[in-house]
PDB file of C-alpha atoms in Angstrom:
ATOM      1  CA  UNK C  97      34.060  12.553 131.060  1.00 53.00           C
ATOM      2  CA  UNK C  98      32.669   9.038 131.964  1.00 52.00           C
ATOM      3  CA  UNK C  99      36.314   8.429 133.803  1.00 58.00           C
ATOM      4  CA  UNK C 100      36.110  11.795 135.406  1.00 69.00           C
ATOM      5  CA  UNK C 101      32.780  10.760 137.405  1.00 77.00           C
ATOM      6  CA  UNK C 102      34.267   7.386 137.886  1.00 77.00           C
ATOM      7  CA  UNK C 103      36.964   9.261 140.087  1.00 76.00           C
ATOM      8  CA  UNK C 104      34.967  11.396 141.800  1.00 78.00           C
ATOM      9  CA  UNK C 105      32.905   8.201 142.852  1.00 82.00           C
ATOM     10  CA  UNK C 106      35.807   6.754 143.966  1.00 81.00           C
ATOM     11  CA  UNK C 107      36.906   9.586 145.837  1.00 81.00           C
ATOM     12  CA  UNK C 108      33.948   9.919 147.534  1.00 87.00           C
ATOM     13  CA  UNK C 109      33.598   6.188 148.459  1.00 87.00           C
ATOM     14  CA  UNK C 110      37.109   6.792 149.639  1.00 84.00           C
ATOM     15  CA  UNK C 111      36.679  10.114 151.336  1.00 87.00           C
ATOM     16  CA  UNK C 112      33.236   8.298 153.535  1.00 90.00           C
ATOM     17  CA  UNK C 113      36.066   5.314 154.402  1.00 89.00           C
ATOM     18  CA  UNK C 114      35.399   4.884 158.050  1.00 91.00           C
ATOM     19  CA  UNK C 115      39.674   4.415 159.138  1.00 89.00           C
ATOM     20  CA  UNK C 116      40.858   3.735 162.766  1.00 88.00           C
ATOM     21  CA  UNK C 117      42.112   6.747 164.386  1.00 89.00           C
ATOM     22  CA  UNK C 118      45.847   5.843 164.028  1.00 85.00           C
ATOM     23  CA  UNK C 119      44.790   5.607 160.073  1.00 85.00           C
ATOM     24  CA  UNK C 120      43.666   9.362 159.736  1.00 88.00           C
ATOM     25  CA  UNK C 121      46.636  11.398 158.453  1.00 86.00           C
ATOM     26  CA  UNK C 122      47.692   8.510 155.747  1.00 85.00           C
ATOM     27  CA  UNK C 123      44.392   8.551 154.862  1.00 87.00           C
ATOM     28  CA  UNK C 124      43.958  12.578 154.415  1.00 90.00           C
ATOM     29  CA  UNK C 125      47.158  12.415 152.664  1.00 88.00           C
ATOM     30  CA  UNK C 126      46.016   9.841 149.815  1.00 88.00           C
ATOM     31  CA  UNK C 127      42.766  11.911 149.222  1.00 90.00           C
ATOM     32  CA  UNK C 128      45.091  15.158 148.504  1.00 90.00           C
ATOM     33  CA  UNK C 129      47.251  12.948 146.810  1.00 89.00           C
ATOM     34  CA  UNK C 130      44.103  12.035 144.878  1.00 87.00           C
ATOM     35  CA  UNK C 131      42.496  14.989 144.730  1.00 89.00           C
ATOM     36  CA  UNK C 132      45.855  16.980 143.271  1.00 90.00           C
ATOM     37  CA  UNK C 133      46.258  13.950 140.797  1.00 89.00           C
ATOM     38  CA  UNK C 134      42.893  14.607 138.938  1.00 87.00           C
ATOM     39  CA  UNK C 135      43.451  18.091 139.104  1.00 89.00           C
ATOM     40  CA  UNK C 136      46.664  17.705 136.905  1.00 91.00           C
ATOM     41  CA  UNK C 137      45.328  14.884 135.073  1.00 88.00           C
ATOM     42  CA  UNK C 138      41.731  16.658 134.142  1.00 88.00           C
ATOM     43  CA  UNK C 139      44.007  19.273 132.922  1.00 91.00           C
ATOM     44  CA  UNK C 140      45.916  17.317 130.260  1.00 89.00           C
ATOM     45  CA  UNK C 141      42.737  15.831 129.471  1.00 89.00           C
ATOM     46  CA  UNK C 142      41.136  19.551 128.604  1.00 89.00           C
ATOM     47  CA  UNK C 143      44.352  20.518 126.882  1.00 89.00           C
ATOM     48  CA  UNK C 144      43.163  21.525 123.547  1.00 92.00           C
ATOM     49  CA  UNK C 145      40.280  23.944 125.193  1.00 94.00           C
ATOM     50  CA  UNK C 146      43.297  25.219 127.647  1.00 93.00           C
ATOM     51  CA  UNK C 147      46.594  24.712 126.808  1.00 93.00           C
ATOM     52  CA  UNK C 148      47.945  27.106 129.156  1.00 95.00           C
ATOM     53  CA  UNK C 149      46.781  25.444 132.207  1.00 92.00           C
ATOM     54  CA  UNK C 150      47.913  21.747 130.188  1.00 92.00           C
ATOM     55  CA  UNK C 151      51.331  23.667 130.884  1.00 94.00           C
ATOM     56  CA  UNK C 152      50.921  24.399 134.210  1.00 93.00           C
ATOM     57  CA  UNK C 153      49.931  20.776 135.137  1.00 93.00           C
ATOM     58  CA  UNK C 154      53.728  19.798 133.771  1.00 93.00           C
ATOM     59  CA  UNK C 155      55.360  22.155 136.174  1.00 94.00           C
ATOM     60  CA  UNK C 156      53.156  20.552 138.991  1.00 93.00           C
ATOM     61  CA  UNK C 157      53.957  16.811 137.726  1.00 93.00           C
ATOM     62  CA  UNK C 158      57.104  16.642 140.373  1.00 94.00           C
ATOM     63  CA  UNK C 159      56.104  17.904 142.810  1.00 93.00           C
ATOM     64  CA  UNK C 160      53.313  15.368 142.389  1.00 94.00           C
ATOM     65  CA  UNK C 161      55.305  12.597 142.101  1.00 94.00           C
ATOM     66  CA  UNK C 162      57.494  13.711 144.632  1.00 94.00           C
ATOM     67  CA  UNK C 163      54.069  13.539 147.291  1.00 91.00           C
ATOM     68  CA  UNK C 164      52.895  10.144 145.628  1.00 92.00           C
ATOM     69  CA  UNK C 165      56.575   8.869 146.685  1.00 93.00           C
ATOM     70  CA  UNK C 166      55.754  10.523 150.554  1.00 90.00           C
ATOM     71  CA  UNK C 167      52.157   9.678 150.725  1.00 87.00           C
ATOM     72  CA  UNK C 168      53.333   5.546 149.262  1.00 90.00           C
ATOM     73  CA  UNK C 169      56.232   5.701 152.097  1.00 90.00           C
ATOM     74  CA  UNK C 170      53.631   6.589 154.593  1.00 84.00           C
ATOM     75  CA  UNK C 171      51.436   3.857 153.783  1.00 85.00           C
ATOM     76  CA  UNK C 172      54.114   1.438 153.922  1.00 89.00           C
ATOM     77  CA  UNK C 173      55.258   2.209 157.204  1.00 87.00           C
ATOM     78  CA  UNK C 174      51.723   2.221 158.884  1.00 83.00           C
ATOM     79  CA  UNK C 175      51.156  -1.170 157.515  1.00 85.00           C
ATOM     80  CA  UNK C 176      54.127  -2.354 158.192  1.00 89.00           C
ATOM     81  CA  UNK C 177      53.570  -0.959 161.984  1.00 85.00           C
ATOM     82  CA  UNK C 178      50.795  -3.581 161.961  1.00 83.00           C
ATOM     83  CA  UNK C 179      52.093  -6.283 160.466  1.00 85.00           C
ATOM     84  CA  UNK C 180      50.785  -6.327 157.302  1.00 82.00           C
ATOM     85  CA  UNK C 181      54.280  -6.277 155.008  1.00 69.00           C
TER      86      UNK C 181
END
């Protein structure tokens, strides 16, 4: 539980992030990245008190990793759009 309010710090200090305006929609997409990461992952971690909804956070897992792949492209190409790669 002490990692679990360790994210949701994070998160917030993320979510308060003060981005320029050209910055908004990769930013919105990492925090539902984020946010649909801990989801799944809080489920795996509460998998013995629900192990039907463990199983439902496996079906999710690619289409997870398939949005980490879209949010990571995303980033890359607005840094890259400023010089920064």
């Amino acid at each position: 539980r002490a990692g679990n309010k360790k994210q949701q710090t994070d998160y917030q200090d993320y979510f308060n992030l003060k981005v320029p305006s050209d910055w908004v929609a990769p930013h919105k997409d990492i925090l539902n990245y984020f946010s649909s990461a801990n989801a799944v992952y809080q489920s795996f971690a509460s998998c013995s008190q629900d192990p039907v909804k463990a199983y439902m956070a496996t079906q999710a897992l690619p289409k997870l990793m398939t949005e980490g792949q879209i949010t990571q492209k995303a980033i890359t190409g607005e840094a890259k759009s400023i010089g920064l790669q």
